[in-house]
Amino acid sequence: MKEIMLAALVMGPFSGVDLETITETPILGTEPIMEVVGEDLLEYGEGMQLVSYDGDPAVRAESDEFFLEVRRELPAGQYGIVVEASAPNNGADSLWVVVDGEQQDAPFRLAIDAMSERTASVSFDQAGEHTIRLILREAPGVTVRRLALRRNTVNVPRDPMLPELADEHPRFLFTAEDIPAMRERLDHPVVQRFYDPPGVLTADPPEFRPGQRNGGAFRRMPHYALSYVLEPTQEKLDGLLRWLEMAATYPHTGADLDAEYFMEGVALTYDWIYEDIPEDLRQDLRELFVRQASHIYELSLNGRTGGGLSFQQNHYWFAHLALILAAGAVYGEVPEAREWLAWGWDRAERIFLTFSPDGGFHEGPAYWDFSMPTLYMLVGLYEGLTGLHVPWADRGLEGQAIFRFHHYYPGFEGTATLEDTTVPKGGTATHLLLWEAKRFQDPVVQGLAEMLDTAPGTSAYEFLYLDEDLEAVDPLEVLPLAQYYPDIETAFARTSWEDDANYVAMVSRPLGGHLWAELAARFGLSGTGHNHPEQGHFILFGRGEVLAHDPGYTYEKRTRNHNTILVDGQGQYGDGEMWPGPKPGRARMTGFVTEDGITIIEADPSSAYPEDLGLTQFTRTLVLAGDVVVVHDQLAADQPRTFSWLLHHIGEIEQTANAWEITRGDAQLTVLPLEPQEFSAEASRYLPVYVHPTRDHTPDEDAEIGLLQLDAGPTEQTSFLVPMVISDAGAAVPQVERIGDDQFHGVRIGDTIVAFNPGGGQIEVPLPDGATFTTDARTVVATIADGAQRVVELEREAWTPGALEQ
């Protein structure tokens, strides 16, 4: 693929990794210590018997007394205990690792019905005889073919921090030299427009709660710490020191989201007010950072932090930012921090190199809001501490703010609930817009921040990411009404920037986007858990209401929950999974054109469906023209199948003679199916699966959603032609007339004509003014507005966007 080959020329300047070597680790060295295979395993434990697995000797756990044990003289260091094993089911797929008599916190999870290698991290602070024992966590039955022990070392290729920063605090995001100018900035009117320093941190810090998340409360500390730096008072300092004293009593907060929340608060505060922290508390905090960094580091060396090896999964970003913050805080004071920070930069460069290149993000707007602060801080720390420029990622970072803005519904209050986005969803944080505006000196994004921000905020990042000298322009005078993102295959369109505009968003992509899907297939990576099996899905908004709905964050991700097609009642790859991983499908957009407020989007989601469903064609074209929306689907299969056309809503639905009227507030969507000639229809309501074993995302309102389902077949091929009209509730709908002949399908709604040309030859389309338009375009839209006729075509020539082929 062209883009992967291009990106492979970009190398991480710290680690030396590129996209062709993204799963290799040049800076990691491993020293084999021992390996035992097959029958010899019997000598290393009890409770097992010799068996054959795929013709190779192995041992199987036969009783609850099963264990495997390694006892050796070992030097201090980081180790990996490696097991090649297969579990029979999810009731026997995990082991405990017991090191020198102490059981580790996290279980050792094994593959089910597949002989696969798994590694657990182990560390020893002192040389001597050490024992590593594997015992059952659940039922017996696991089969083990190989047991090995290796020592891990990181070969640091260059200083992971600029020498001039190694003995200096602060060094995260600013230095002591910057502080006088930062204090002067407080008087600037643009700074005051966006930022109001918070006062004293008066709340009491929480005590550590074993087995629970603990870091979240500390994440707000930097806002108070920066306020102290800018306007120091003893009261502000006392509040911060109380929280740091409590933080120092924590063991650590894991190796996932909670670790980042905790380190973002504690490490930034430690760095920013370092000179005012008593030395005994500094020492306690250094010990905390050692506990936290060493824990994440040990797990990360063996791919067991949050996110595993999923470089484009938000948990991976959080885990390694926590490592970088902890290591960077004590760099120059703790010798091991050099290795920890080097490993953090190695991980960060993989994030940068695999980031989508089109300015979009695959996990939806809620996870954009959640994840981008982490990525932006990673960029700032990487460049500020190393003096290097992030490799490749800027291509995809530029434009992110506009991508997020396209999710806003008209009126700019609500947000389209694509992917795992809770309902309802509001706007994004101002500092994320300011970061991009400053980094790329983008006056349009600066204008977005000014337009969407209603009052000064207390976030430290609103101050640090603001460039008050950047002149803003009105974004609504510059931004397009419609935009397409070719890597993550998402398109947005609206009829105007006015509050009463109509709006559509549509998705048809490989899970994770093209670049990540290709990397995942090539290297066996995962990490698309917040994507949904929804290709071909669309959302509609008009007259101030959501008219075609997406239920957002569900834990059983169903194609049936989206406005797309089912085949014999079945959905797409990943249907029903909680966290779908990369799949073989390569759904895509195949056409996009927007002119004069008219948008045509064409997609081919067919490869998103498992091969055993026999789907050979699914071409969806969606047209937005004023108050008219038309969806045209061409469907074919290898044998007679039932095709189900789905439309979800959160309004009230009523059937009239040949239509369904969906009413929500003061808005109405009238659905008028014209094809196929024979179909059955059902309007129902149901509750998607919002509940997780530990969380409940059921919306307070509109949890139960309405579904209009049109079924055609069984048949080998069919088409759906479904015009929809957006209007005020109770308003009369313009006359709807099916047009066409053997060459094209079409519809006339008032003064709007939409024609589809599946055959590819010349067609003659009647225009609203009575003339005839001859074309071979795939789709034609003609309308009269303000006394003028406009014709927009999706032309015939092959159009194969996709970020990897442009």
Tab-separated table of N, CA and C in Angstrom, residues 255-319:
chain	number	residue	atom	x	y	z
A	255	ALA	N	-1.227	0.014	35.887
A	255	ALA	CA	-0.501	0.275	34.633
A	255	ALA	C	-1.485	0.585	33.517
A	256	ASP	N	-2.506	1.366	33.850
A	256	ASP	CA	-3.536	1.662	32.852
A	256	ASP	C	-4.031	3.084	33.090
A	257	LEU	N	-5.305	3.327	32.859
A	257	LEU	CA	-5.847	4.680	32.929
A	257	LEU	C	-5.572	5.339	34.270
A	258	ASP	N	-5.816	4.598	35.352
A	258	ASP	CA	-5.695	5.176	36.678
A	258	ASP	C	-4.270	5.653	36.957
A	259	ALA	N	-3.296	4.935	36.419
A	259	ALA	CA	-1.906	5.349	36.603
A	259	ALA	C	-1.648	6.702	35.960
A	260	GLU	N	-2.225	6.930	34.780
A	260	GLU	CA	-2.009	8.226	34.120
A	260	GLU	C	-2.696	9.338	34.883
A	261	TYR	N	-3.938	9.114	35.330
A	261	TYR	CA	-4.623	10.155	36.094
A	261	TYR	C	-3.753	10.567	37.296
A	262	PHE	N	-3.232	9.564	37.989
A	262	PHE	CA	-2.448	9.795	39.195
A	262	PHE	C	-1.143	10.513	38.873
A	263	MET	N	-0.424	10.026	37.864
A	263	MET	CA	0.856	10.622	37.534
A	263	MET	C	0.699	12.002	36.908
A	264	GLU	N	-0.344	12.196	36.137
A	264	GLU	CA	-0.550	13.537	35.571
A	264	GLU	C	-0.677	14.558	36.692
A	265	GLY	N	-1.402	14.185	37.738
A	265	GLY	CA	-1.551	15.109	38.849
A	265	GLY	C	-0.308	15.251	39.689
A	266	VAL	N	0.263	14.118	40.098
A	266	VAL	CA	1.340	14.156	41.075
A	266	VAL	C	2.672	14.541	40.428
A	267	ALA	N	2.982	13.961	39.256
A	267	ALA	CA	4.278	14.235	38.636
A	267	ALA	C	4.382	15.673	38.143
A	268	LEU	N	3.336	16.181	37.504
A	268	LEU	CA	3.391	17.573	37.057
A	268	LEU	C	3.515	18.522	38.246
A	269	THR	N	2.751	18.246	39.299
A	269	THR	CA	2.827	19.114	40.479
A	269	THR	C	4.211	19.048	41.112
A	270	TYR	N	4.752	17.854	41.257
A	270	TYR	CA	6.105	17.672	41.797
A	270	TYR	C	7.117	18.475	40.987
A	271	ASP	N	7.013	18.399	39.691
A	271	ASP	CA	7.975	19.097	38.832
A	271	ASP	C	7.800	20.608	38.909
A	272	TRP	N	6.570	21.079	38.888
A	272	TRP	CA	6.333	22.510	38.799
A	272	TRP	C	6.645	23.251	40.108
A	273	ILE	N	6.435	22.592	41.246
A	273	ILE	CA	6.685	23.291	42.525
A	273	ILE	C	7.842	22.629	43.283
A	274	TYR	N	8.731	21.975	42.552
A	274	TYR	CA	9.822	21.191	43.137
A	274	TYR	C	10.591	21.962	44.208
A	275	GLU	N	10.947	23.189	43.914
A	275	GLU	CA	11.795	23.956	44.828
A	275	GLU	C	11.099	24.261	46.153
A	276	ASP	N	9.786	24.165	46.200
A	276	ASP	CA	9.042	24.500	47.416
A	276	ASP	C	8.545	23.260	48.162
A	277	ILE	N	8.972	22.088	47.735
A	277	ILE	CA	8.609	20.847	48.418
A	277	ILE	C	9.710	20.506	49.424
A	278	PRO	N	9.370	20.250	50.684
A	278	PRO	CA	10.411	19.867	51.661
A	278	PRO	C	11.149	18.611	51.203
A	279	GLU	N	12.436	18.519	51.533
A	279	GLU	CA	13.256	17.432	51.025
A	279	GLU	C	12.755	16.068	51.479
A	280	ASP	N	12.245	15.949	52.712
A	280	ASP	CA	11.754	14.639	53.146
A	280	ASP	C	10.550	14.204	52.320
A	281	LEU	N	9.686	15.155	51.942
A	281	LEU	CA	8.547	14.816	51.095
A	281	LEU	C	9.013	14.515	49.672
A	282	ARG	N	10.012	15.265	49.206
A	282	ARG	CA	10.565	14.939	47.881
A	282	ARG	C	11.044	13.492	47.841
A	283	GLN	N	11.732	13.058	48.892
A	283	GLN	CA	12.242	11.690	48.911
A	283	GLN	C	11.105	10.681	48.916
A	284	ASP	N	10.064	10.952	49.685
A	284	ASP	CA	8.900	10.052	49.687
A	284	ASP	C	8.264	9.987	48.301
A	285	LEU	N	8.202	11.116	47.623
A	285	LEU	CA	7.602	11.145	46.282
A	285	LEU	C	8.507	10.448	45.273
A	286	ARG	N	9.807	10.609	45.409
A	286	ARG	CA	10.710	9.880	44.511
A	286	ARG	C	10.495	8.380	44.643
A	287	GLU	N	10.308	7.910	45.858
A	287	GLU	CA	10.047	6.486	46.070
A	287	GLU	C	8.717	6.080	45.442
A	288	LEU	N	7.727	6.965	45.518
A	288	LEU	CA	6.452	6.691	44.838
A	288	LEU	C	6.660	6.575	43.340
A	289	PHE	N	7.383	7.510	42.741
A	289	PHE	CA	7.608	7.469	41.292
A	289	PHE	C	8.378	6.204	40.901
A	290	VAL	N	9.288	5.773	41.732
A	290	VAL	CA	10.011	4.528	41.461
A	290	VAL	C	9.037	3.351	41.465
A	291	ARG	N	8.162	3.302	42.461
A	291	ARG	CA	7.171	2.207	42.512
A	291	ARG	C	6.289	2.213	41.271
A	292	GLN	N	5.823	3.402	40.894
A	292	GLN	CA	4.901	3.492	39.760
A	292	GLN	C	5.599	3.191	38.445
A	293	ALA	N	6.747	3.794	38.211
A	293	ALA	CA	7.447	3.602	36.941
A	293	ALA	C	7.918	2.167	36.783
A	294	SER	N	8.485	1.581	37.841
A	294	SER	CA	8.997	0.219	37.720
A	294	SER	C	7.865	-0.766	37.459
A	295	HIS	N	6.710	-0.511	38.050
A	295	HIS	CA	5.565	-1.409	37.827
A	295	HIS	C	5.121	-1.370	36.369
A	296	ILE	N	4.948	-0.178	35.820
A	296	ILE	CA	4.518	-0.070	34.416
A	296	ILE	C	5.597	-0.621	33.497
A	297	TYR	N	6.836	-0.291	33.786
A	297	TYR	CA	7.955	-0.714	32.946
A	297	TYR	C	8.046	-2.238	32.866
A	298	GLU	N	7.949	-2.890	33.995
A	298	GLU	CA	8.030	-4.349	34.013
A	298	GLU	C	6.942	-4.968	33.149
A	299	LEU	N	5.728	-4.433	33.269
A	299	LEU	CA	4.620	-4.976	32.478
A	299	LEU	C	4.769	-4.627	31.001
A	300	SER	N	5.198	-3.408	30.728
A	300	SER	CA	5.296	-2.971	29.336
A	300	SER	C	6.347	-3.755	28.572
A	301	LEU	N	7.429	-4.131	29.227
A	301	LEU	CA	8.455	-4.910	28.545
A	301	LEU	C	7.888	-6.190	27.950
A	302	ASN	N	6.802	-6.681	28.527
A	302	ASN	CA	6.190	-7.919	28.059
A	302	ASN	C	4.786	-7.697	27.489
A	303	GLY	N	4.478	-6.435	27.118
A	303	GLY	CA	3.214	-6.148	26.449
A	303	GLY	C	1.994	-6.326	27.316
A	304	ARG	N	2.129	-6.069	28.637
A	304	ARG	CA	1.021	-6.347	29.538
A	304	ARG	C	0.488	-5.106	30.240
A	305	THR	N	0.798	-3.913	29.744
A	305	THR	CA	0.169	-2.710	30.267
A	305	THR	C	-1.208	-2.568	29.647
A	306	GLY	N	-1.931	-1.511	30.075
A	306	GLY	CA	-3.171	-1.182	29.397
A	306	GLY	C	-2.935	-1.004	27.916
A	307	GLY	N	-3.776	-1.638	27.085
A	307	GLY	CA	-3.624	-1.531	25.643
A	307	GLY	C	-2.740	-2.577	25.022
A	308	GLY	N	-2.026	-3.376	25.842
A	308	GLY	CA	-1.190	-4.440	25.285
A	308	GLY	C	-0.179	-3.904	24.296
A	309	LEU	N	-0.277	-4.359	23.037
A	309	LEU	CA	0.549	-3.836	21.949
A	309	LEU	C	-0.319	-3.089	20.926
A	310	SER	N	-1.405	-2.519	21.400
A	310	SER	CA	-2.341	-1.822	20.518
A	310	SER	C	-1.989	-0.345	20.512
A	311	PHE	N	-1.091	0.034	19.614
A	311	PHE	CA	-0.530	1.381	19.640
A	311	PHE	C	-1.574	2.462	19.428
A	312	GLN	N	-2.700	2.130	18.795
A	312	GLN	CA	-3.748	3.124	18.562
A	312	GLN	C	-4.974	2.885	19.429
A	313	GLN	N	-4.771	2.321	20.606
A	313	GLN	CA	-5.838	2.155	21.580
A	313	GLN	C	-5.535	3.083	22.749
A	314	ASN	N	-6.537	3.798	23.222
A	314	ASN	CA	-6.268	4.866	24.193
A	314	ASN	C	-5.602	4.356	25.466
A	315	HIS	N	-5.867	3.113	25.875
A	315	HIS	CA	-5.245	2.598	27.098
A	315	HIS	C	-3.722	2.539	26.954
A	316	TYR	N	-3.271	2.235	25.763
A	316	TYR	CA	-1.824	2.196	25.512
A	316	TYR	C	-1.219	3.582	25.705
A	317	TRP	N	-1.912	4.609	25.228
A	317	TRP	CA	-1.421	5.981	25.377
A	317	TRP	C	-1.328	6.363	26.850
A	318	PHE	N	-2.390	6.056	27.594
A	318	PHE	CA	-2.431	6.436	29.001
A	318	PHE	C	-1.328	5.734	29.788
A	319	ALA	N	-1.170	4.424	29.575
A	319	ALA	CA	-0.188	3.664	30.345
A	319	ALA	C	1.211	4.222	30.152
